[in-house]
mmCIF file of N, CA and C in Angstrom:
data_model
loop_
_atom_site.group_PDB
_atom_site.id
_atom_site.type_symbol
_atom_site.label_atom_id
_atom_site.label_comp_id
_atom_site.label_asym_id
_atom_site.label_seq_id
_atom_site.Cartn_x
_atom_site.Cartn_y
_atom_site.Cartn_z
ATOM 1 N N MET A 152 0.839 -1.170 0.000
ATOM 2 C CA MET A 152 0.000 0.000 0.000
ATOM 3 C C MET A 152 0.889 1.240 0.000
ATOM 4 N N VAL A 153 0.585 2.166 -0.859
ATOM 5 C CA VAL A 153 1.341 3.406 -0.959
ATOM 6 C C VAL A 153 0.721 4.440 -0.032
ATOM 7 N N ARG A 154 1.558 5.067 0.759
ATOM 8 C CA ARG A 154 1.079 6.079 1.691
ATOM 9 C C ARG A 154 1.059 7.435 1.011
ATOM 10 N N THR A 155 -0.032 8.165 1.184
ATOM 11 C CA THR A 155 -0.163 9.499 0.620
ATOM 12 C C THR A 155 0.835 10.423 1.309
ATOM 13 N N PRO A 156 1.562 11.211 0.542
ATOM 14 C CA PRO A 156 2.520 12.131 1.171
ATOM 15 C C PRO A 156 1.806 13.112 2.104
ATOM 16 N N LEU A 157 2.492 13.491 3.170
ATOM 17 C CA LEU A 157 1.926 14.438 4.117
ATOM 18 C C LEU A 157 1.954 15.845 3.530
ATOM 19 N N THR A 158 0.963 16.615 3.904
ATOM 20 C CA THR A 158 0.918 18.010 3.473
ATOM 21 C C THR A 158 1.877 18.830 4.337
ATOM 22 N N LEU A 159 2.134 20.039 3.914
ATOM 23 C CA LEU A 159 2.983 20.934 4.696
ATOM 24 C C LEU A 159 2.371 21.147 6.075
ATOM 25 N N TRP A 160 1.061 21.348 6.149
ATOM 26 C CA TRP A 160 0.393 21.561 7.427
ATOM 27 C C TRP A 160 0.557 20.335 8.334
ATOM 28 N N GLU A 161 0.437 19.142 7.796
ATOM 29 C CA GLU A 161 0.594 17.926 8.600
ATOM 30 C C GLU A 161 2.017 17.805 9.143
ATOM 31 N N ARG A 162 2.993 18.164 8.327
ATOM 32 C CA ARG A 162 4.382 18.124 8.798
ATOM 33 C C ARG A 162 4.618 19.171 9.884
ATOM 34 N N GLN A 163 4.072 20.364 9.699
ATOM 35 C CA GLN A 163 4.224 21.421 10.698
ATOM 36 C C GLN A 163 3.504 21.051 11.996
ATOM 37 N N ARG A 164 2.334 20.433 11.878
ATOM 38 C CA ARG A 164 1.608 19.980 13.065
ATOM 39 C C ARG A 164 2.444 18.966 13.826
ATOM 40 N N GLY A 165 3.096 18.057 13.119
ATOM 41 C CA GLY A 165 3.969 17.075 13.758
ATOM 42 C C GLY A 165 5.132 17.730 14.483
ATOM 43 N N GLU A 166 5.692 18.775 13.894
ATOM 44 C CA GLU A 166 6.783 19.495 14.539
ATOM 45 C C GLU A 166 6.294 20.208 15.795
ATOM 46 N N ARG A 167 5.111 20.823 15.728
ATOM 47 C CA ARG A 167 4.535 21.493 16.900
ATOM 48 C C ARG A 167 4.239 20.477 17.998
ATOM 49 N N PHE A 168 3.702 19.333 17.609
ATOM 50 C CA PHE A 168 3.393 18.283 18.576
ATOM 51 C C PHE A 168 4.664 17.800 19.261
ATOM 52 N N GLY A 169 5.702 17.569 18.477
ATOM 53 C CA GLY A 169 6.974 17.131 19.040
ATOM 54 C C GLY A 169 7.552 18.155 20.002
ATOM 55 N N ALA A 170 7.441 19.434 19.655
ATOM 56 C CA ALA A 170 7.933 20.494 20.534
ATOM 57 C C ALA A 170 7.142 20.521 21.837
ATOM 58 N N LEU A 171 5.856 20.283 21.757
ATOM 59 C CA LEU A 171 5.017 20.250 22.949
ATOM 60 C C LEU A 171 5.421 19.093 23.865
ATOM 61 N N LEU A 172 5.656 17.935 23.283
ATOM 62 C CA LEU A 172 6.099 16.790 24.095
ATOM 63 C C LEU A 172 7.449 17.077 24.741
ATOM 64 N N ARG A 173 8.339 17.673 23.978
ATOM 65 C CA ARG A 173 9.671 17.992 24.515
ATOM 66 C C ARG A 173 9.537 18.958 25.683
ATOM 67 N N GLN A 174 8.692 19.944 25.543
ATOM 68 C CA GLN A 174 8.466 20.917 26.616
ATOM 69 C C GLN A 174 7.871 20.225 27.842
ATOM 70 N N ALA A 175 6.906 19.346 27.619
ATOM 71 C CA ALA A 175 6.261 18.642 28.732
ATOM 72 C C ALA A 175 7.241 17.717 29.437
ATOM 73 N N ARG A 176 8.205 17.192 28.708
ATOM 74 C CA ARG A 176 9.200 16.290 29.291
ATOM 75 C C ARG A 176 10.097 17.023 30.277
ATOM 76 N N GLY A 177 10.339 18.303 30.040
ATOM 77 C CA GLY A 177 11.143 19.102 30.959
ATOM 78 C C GLY A 177 12.519 18.526 31.173
ATOM 79 N N ASP A 178 12.878 18.320 32.442
ATOM 80 C CA ASP A 178 14.209 17.815 32.787
ATOM 81 C C ASP A 178 14.304 16.295 32.769
ATOM 82 N N ARG A 179 13.179 15.618 32.565
ATOM 83 C CA ARG A 179 13.213 14.154 32.531
ATOM 84 C C ARG A 179 13.942 13.698 31.271
ATOM 85 N N SER A 180 14.660 12.606 31.395
ATOM 86 C CA SER A 180 15.395 12.106 30.232
ATOM 87 C C SER A 180 14.436 11.462 29.240
ATOM 88 N N MET A 181 14.871 11.440 28.004
ATOM 89 C CA MET A 181 14.089 10.810 26.949
ATOM 90 C C MET A 181 13.903 9.323 27.246
ATOM 91 N N VAL A 182 14.936 8.680 27.744
ATOM 92 C CA VAL A 182 14.881 7.252 28.064
ATOM 93 C C VAL A 182 13.859 6.999 29.172
ATOM 94 N N GLU A 183 13.856 7.845 30.190
ATOM 95 C CA GLU A 183 12.925 7.699 31.310
ATOM 96 C C GLU A 183 11.476 7.819 30.849
ATOM 97 N N VAL A 184 11.181 8.836 30.062
ATOM 98 C CA VAL A 184 9.809 9.050 29.593
ATOM 99 C C VAL A 184 9.391 7.938 28.638
ATOM 100 N N ALA A 185 10.279 7.569 27.735
ATOM 101 C CA ALA A 185 9.960 6.497 26.789
ATOM 102 C C ALA A 185 9.655 5.198 27.525
ATOM 103 N N ALA A 186 10.466 4.865 28.528
ATOM 104 C CA ALA A 186 10.241 3.637 29.300
ATOM 105 C C ALA A 186 8.908 3.698 30.033
ATOM 106 N N ALA A 187 8.593 4.846 30.612
ATOM 107 C CA ALA A 187 7.325 5.002 31.331
ATOM 108 C C ALA A 187 6.133 4.854 30.390
ATOM 109 N N ALA A 188 6.313 5.250 29.134
ATOM 110 C CA ALA A 188 5.233 5.160 28.150
ATOM 111 C C ALA A 188 5.206 3.816 27.430
ATOM 112 N N GLY A 189 6.268 3.033 27.585
ATOM 113 C CA GLY A 189 6.317 1.744 26.902
ATOM 114 C C GLY A 189 6.652 1.850 25.430
ATOM 115 N N VAL A 190 7.395 2.895 25.070
ATOM 116 C CA VAL A 190 7.853 3.058 23.688
ATOM 117 C C VAL A 190 9.374 3.152 23.711
ATOM 118 N N SER A 191 9.986 3.004 22.575
ATOM 119 C CA SER A 191 11.439 3.111 22.534
ATOM 120 C C SER A 191 11.855 4.579 22.579
ATOM 121 N N ALA A 192 13.064 4.804 23.073
ATOM 122 C CA ALA A 192 13.603 6.162 23.095
ATOM 123 C C ALA A 192 13.731 6.690 21.669
ATOM 124 N N GLU A 193 14.031 5.815 20.725
ATOM 125 C CA GLU A 193 14.131 6.223 19.317
ATOM 126 C C GLU A 193 12.789 6.716 18.796
ATOM 127 N N THR A 194 11.706 6.054 19.171
ATOM 128 C CA THR A 194 10.373 6.500 18.758
ATOM 129 C C THR A 194 10.083 7.879 19.321
ATOM 130 N N LEU A 195 10.358 8.073 20.603
ATOM 131 C CA LEU A 195 10.133 9.381 21.216
ATOM 132 C C LEU A 195 10.997 10.441 20.546
ATOM 133 N N ARG A 196 12.247 10.118 20.258
ATOM 134 C CA ARG A 196 13.138 11.072 19.591
ATOM 135 C C ARG A 196 12.587 11.477 18.234
ATOM 136 N N LYS A 197 12.096 10.508 17.478
ATOM 137 C CA LYS A 197 11.541 10.813 16.159
ATOM 138 C C LYS A 197 10.299 11.697 16.266
ATOM 139 N N ILE A 198 9.469 11.436 17.253
ATOM 140 C CA ILE A 198 8.261 12.258 17.429
ATOM 141 C C ILE A 198 8.661 13.669 17.846
ATOM 142 N N GLU A 199 9.568 13.785 18.808
ATOM 143 C CA GLU A 199 9.976 15.104 19.292
ATOM 144 C C GLU A 199 10.643 15.942 18.221
ATOM 145 N N THR A 200 11.356 15.317 17.314
ATOM 146 C CA THR A 200 12.052 16.068 16.266
ATOM 147 C C THR A 200 11.206 16.267 15.014
ATOM 148 N N GLY A 201 9.988 15.725 15.014
ATOM 149 C CA GLY A 201 9.115 15.896 13.854
ATOM 150 C C GLY A 201 9.356 14.897 12.746
ATOM 151 N N ARG A 202 10.255 13.939 12.954
ATOM 152 C CA ARG A 202 10.525 12.933 11.927
ATOM 153 C C ARG A 202 9.436 11.869 11.864
ATOM 154 N N ALA A 203 8.600 11.794 12.902
ATOM 155 C CA ALA A 203 7.433 10.894 12.913
ATOM 156 C C ALA A 203 6.223 11.776 13.219
ATOM 157 N N PRO A 204 5.744 12.514 12.215
ATOM 158 C CA PRO A 204 4.716 13.528 12.453
ATOM 159 C C PRO A 204 3.312 12.987 12.696
ATOM 160 N N THR A 205 3.100 11.706 12.474
ATOM 161 C CA THR A 205 1.760 11.140 12.679
ATOM 162 C C THR A 205 1.848 9.861 13.508
ATOM 163 N N PRO A 206 2.220 9.985 14.782
ATOM 164 C CA PRO A 206 2.332 8.791 15.616
ATOM 165 C C PRO A 206 0.969 8.154 15.854
ATOM 166 N N ALA A 207 0.978 6.880 16.140
ATOM 167 C CA ALA A 207 -0.261 6.138 16.396
ATOM 168 C C ALA A 207 -0.945 6.667 17.654
ATOM 169 N N PHE A 208 -2.261 6.547 17.687
ATOM 170 C CA PHE A 208 -3.047 7.052 18.805
ATOM 171 C C PHE A 208 -2.570 6.488 20.137
ATOM 172 N N PHE A 209 -2.361 5.185 20.215
ATOM 173 C CA PHE A 209 -1.979 4.580 21.487
ATOM 174 C C PHE A 209 -0.575 5.001 21.921
ATOM 175 N N THR A 210 0.282 5.348 20.984
ATOM 176 C CA THR A 210 1.590 5.902 21.328
ATOM 177 C C THR A 210 1.410 7.286 21.945
ATOM 178 N N VAL A 211 0.567 8.097 21.324
ATOM 179 C CA VAL A 211 0.283 9.436 21.853
ATOM 180 C C VAL A 211 -0.352 9.333 23.239
ATOM 181 N N ALA A 212 -1.311 8.426 23.390
ATOM 182 C CA ALA A 212 -1.986 8.258 24.680
ATOM 183 C C ALA A 212 -1.011 7.825 25.761
ATOM 184 N N ALA A 213 -0.112 6.921 25.441
ATOM 185 C CA ALA A 213 0.865 6.447 26.420
ATOM 186 C C ALA A 213 1.837 7.560 26.802
ATOM 187 N N LEU A 214 2.268 8.349 25.835
ATOM 188 C CA LEU A 214 3.168 9.465 26.127
ATOM 189 C C LEU A 214 2.464 10.523 26.968
ATOM 190 N N ALA A 215 1.213 10.804 26.632
ATOM 191 C CA ALA A 215 0.438 11.787 27.402
ATOM 192 C C ALA A 215 0.331 11.344 28.857
ATOM 193 N N ALA A 216 0.035 10.079 29.080
ATOM 194 C CA ALA A 216 -0.090 9.561 30.441
ATOM 195 C C ALA A 216 1.245 9.648 31.176
ATOM 196 N N ALA A 217 2.325 9.281 30.505
ATOM 197 C CA ALA A 217 3.647 9.313 31.132
ATOM 198 C C ALA A 217 4.070 10.737 31.478
ATOM 199 N N LEU A 218 3.607 11.699 30.692
ATOM 200 C CA LEU A 218 3.982 13.091 30.911
ATOM 201 C C LEU A 218 2.976 13.854 31.766
ATOM 202 N N GLY A 219 1.844 13.230 32.055
ATOM 203 C CA GLY A 219 0.825 13.908 32.849
ATOM 204 C C GLY A 219 0.110 15.014 32.095
ATOM 205 N N VAL A 220 -0.029 14.835 30.795
ATOM 206 C CA VAL A 220 -0.705 15.808 29.939
ATOM 207 C C VAL A 220 -1.955 15.141 29.374
ATOM 208 N N SER A 221 -3.066 15.848 29.354
ATOM 209 C CA SER A 221 -4.289 15.244 28.840
ATOM 210 C C SER A 221 -4.270 15.208 27.310
ATOM 211 N N LEU A 222 -4.951 14.227 26.767
ATOM 212 C CA LEU A 222 -5.077 14.137 25.310
ATOM 213 C C LEU A 222 -5.781 15.368 24.763
ATOM 214 N N ASN A 223 -6.725 15.900 25.513
ATOM 215 C CA ASN A 223 -7.435 17.093 25.072
ATOM 216 C C ASN A 223 -6.469 18.275 24.940
ATOM 217 N N GLU A 224 -5.577 18.428 25.895
ATOM 218 C CA GLU A 224 -4.584 19.505 25.824
ATOM 219 C C GLU A 224 -3.701 19.357 24.585
ATOM 220 N N LEU A 225 -3.265 18.129 24.326
ATOM 221 C CA LEU A 225 -2.418 17.892 23.159
ATOM 222 C C LEU A 225 -3.156 18.203 21.866
ATOM 223 N N ALA A 226 -4.387 17.731 21.775
ATOM 224 C CA ALA A 226 -5.168 17.953 20.553
ATOM 225 C C ALA A 226 -5.444 19.432 20.346
ATOM 226 N N THR A 227 -5.839 20.110 21.406
ATOM 227 C CA THR A 227 -6.156 21.531 21.299
ATOM 228 C C THR A 227 -4.933 22.341 20.903
ATOM 229 N N ALA A 228 -3.795 22.013 21.488
ATOM 230 C CA ALA A 228 -2.571 22.756 21.213
ATOM 231 C C ALA A 228 -2.111 22.604 19.771
ATOM 232 N N CYS A 229 -2.486 21.530 19.127
ATOM 233 C CA CYS A 229 -1.996 21.280 17.773
ATOM 234 C C CYS A 229 -3.058 21.432 16.703
ATOM 235 N N LEU A 230 -4.140 22.120 17.022
ATOM 236 C CA LEU A 230 -5.129 22.477 16.009
ATOM 237 C C LEU A 230 -4.525 23.554 15.108
ATOM 238 N N PRO A 231 -5.098 23.772 13.926
ATOM 239 C CA PRO A 231 -4.522 24.771 13.014
ATOM 240 C C PRO A 231 -4.316 26.142 13.660
ATOM 241 N N ASP A 232 -5.229 26.562 14.527
ATOM 242 C CA ASP A 232 -5.088 27.873 15.158
ATOM 243 C C ASP A 232 -4.426 27.791 16.515
ATOM 244 N N GLY A 233 -4.130 26.574 16.982
ATOM 245 C CA GLY A 233 -3.492 26.407 18.283
ATOM 246 C C GLY A 233 -2.000 26.565 18.153
ATOM 247 N N ASP A 234 -1.350 26.699 19.296
ATOM 248 C CA ASP A 234 0.100 26.689 19.274
ATOM 249 C C ASP A 234 0.575 25.875 20.462
ATOM 250 N N CYS A 235 1.678 25.228 20.295
ATOM 251 C CA CYS A 235 2.208 24.339 21.323
ATOM 252 C C CYS A 235 3.168 25.120 22.202
ATOM 253 N N ASP A 236 2.614 25.923 23.094
ATOM 254 C CA ASP A 236 3.473 26.698 23.982
ATOM 255 C C ASP A 236 3.065 26.485 25.424
ATOM 256 N N ASP A 237 3.580 27.299 26.320
ATOM 257 C CA ASP A 237 3.319 27.152 27.747
ATOM 258 C C ASP A 237 1.837 27.191 28.082
ATOM 259 N N GLN A 238 1.057 27.989 27.378
ATOM 260 C CA GLN A 238 -0.362 28.111 27.677
ATOM 261 C C GLN A 238 -1.079 26.794 27.479
ATOM 262 N N ALA A 239 -0.647 25.995 26.538
ATOM 263 C CA ALA A 239 -1.307 24.720 26.246
ATOM 264 C C ALA A 239 -1.153 23.732 27.398
ATOM 265 N N LEU A 240 -0.075 23.869 28.155
ATOM 266 C CA LEU A 240 0.198 22.917 29.236
ATOM 267 C C LEU A 240 -0.190 23.450 30.599
ATOM 268 N N SER A 241 -0.756 24.630 30.672
ATOM 269 C CA SER A 241 -1.059 25.212 31.970
ATOM 270 C C SER A 241 -2.541 25.153 32.296
ATOM 271 N N ALA A 242 -3.123 23.987 32.136
ATOM 272 C CA ALA A 242 -4.543 23.831 32.432
ATOM 273 C C ALA A 242 -4.763 23.451 33.868
#
């Protein structure tokens, strides 16, 4: 099956999402958060750097739980008019 190329907006959304996760991680190590979420550190690195702009739902849910961020906050922050900054995480 051939995957449809991502649009510019989808790639930018992935970069914003990755930045939000990185911000939420704070001083915790990538290995620590990845282990808590049950994903590899490489997967988390790819998501944080925007190289995996469309992670699977259960990966996102596991990362959100490990970081103490609600799925609603993540979704809202990465809407077209949203931004992934401090305000998104201060609920």
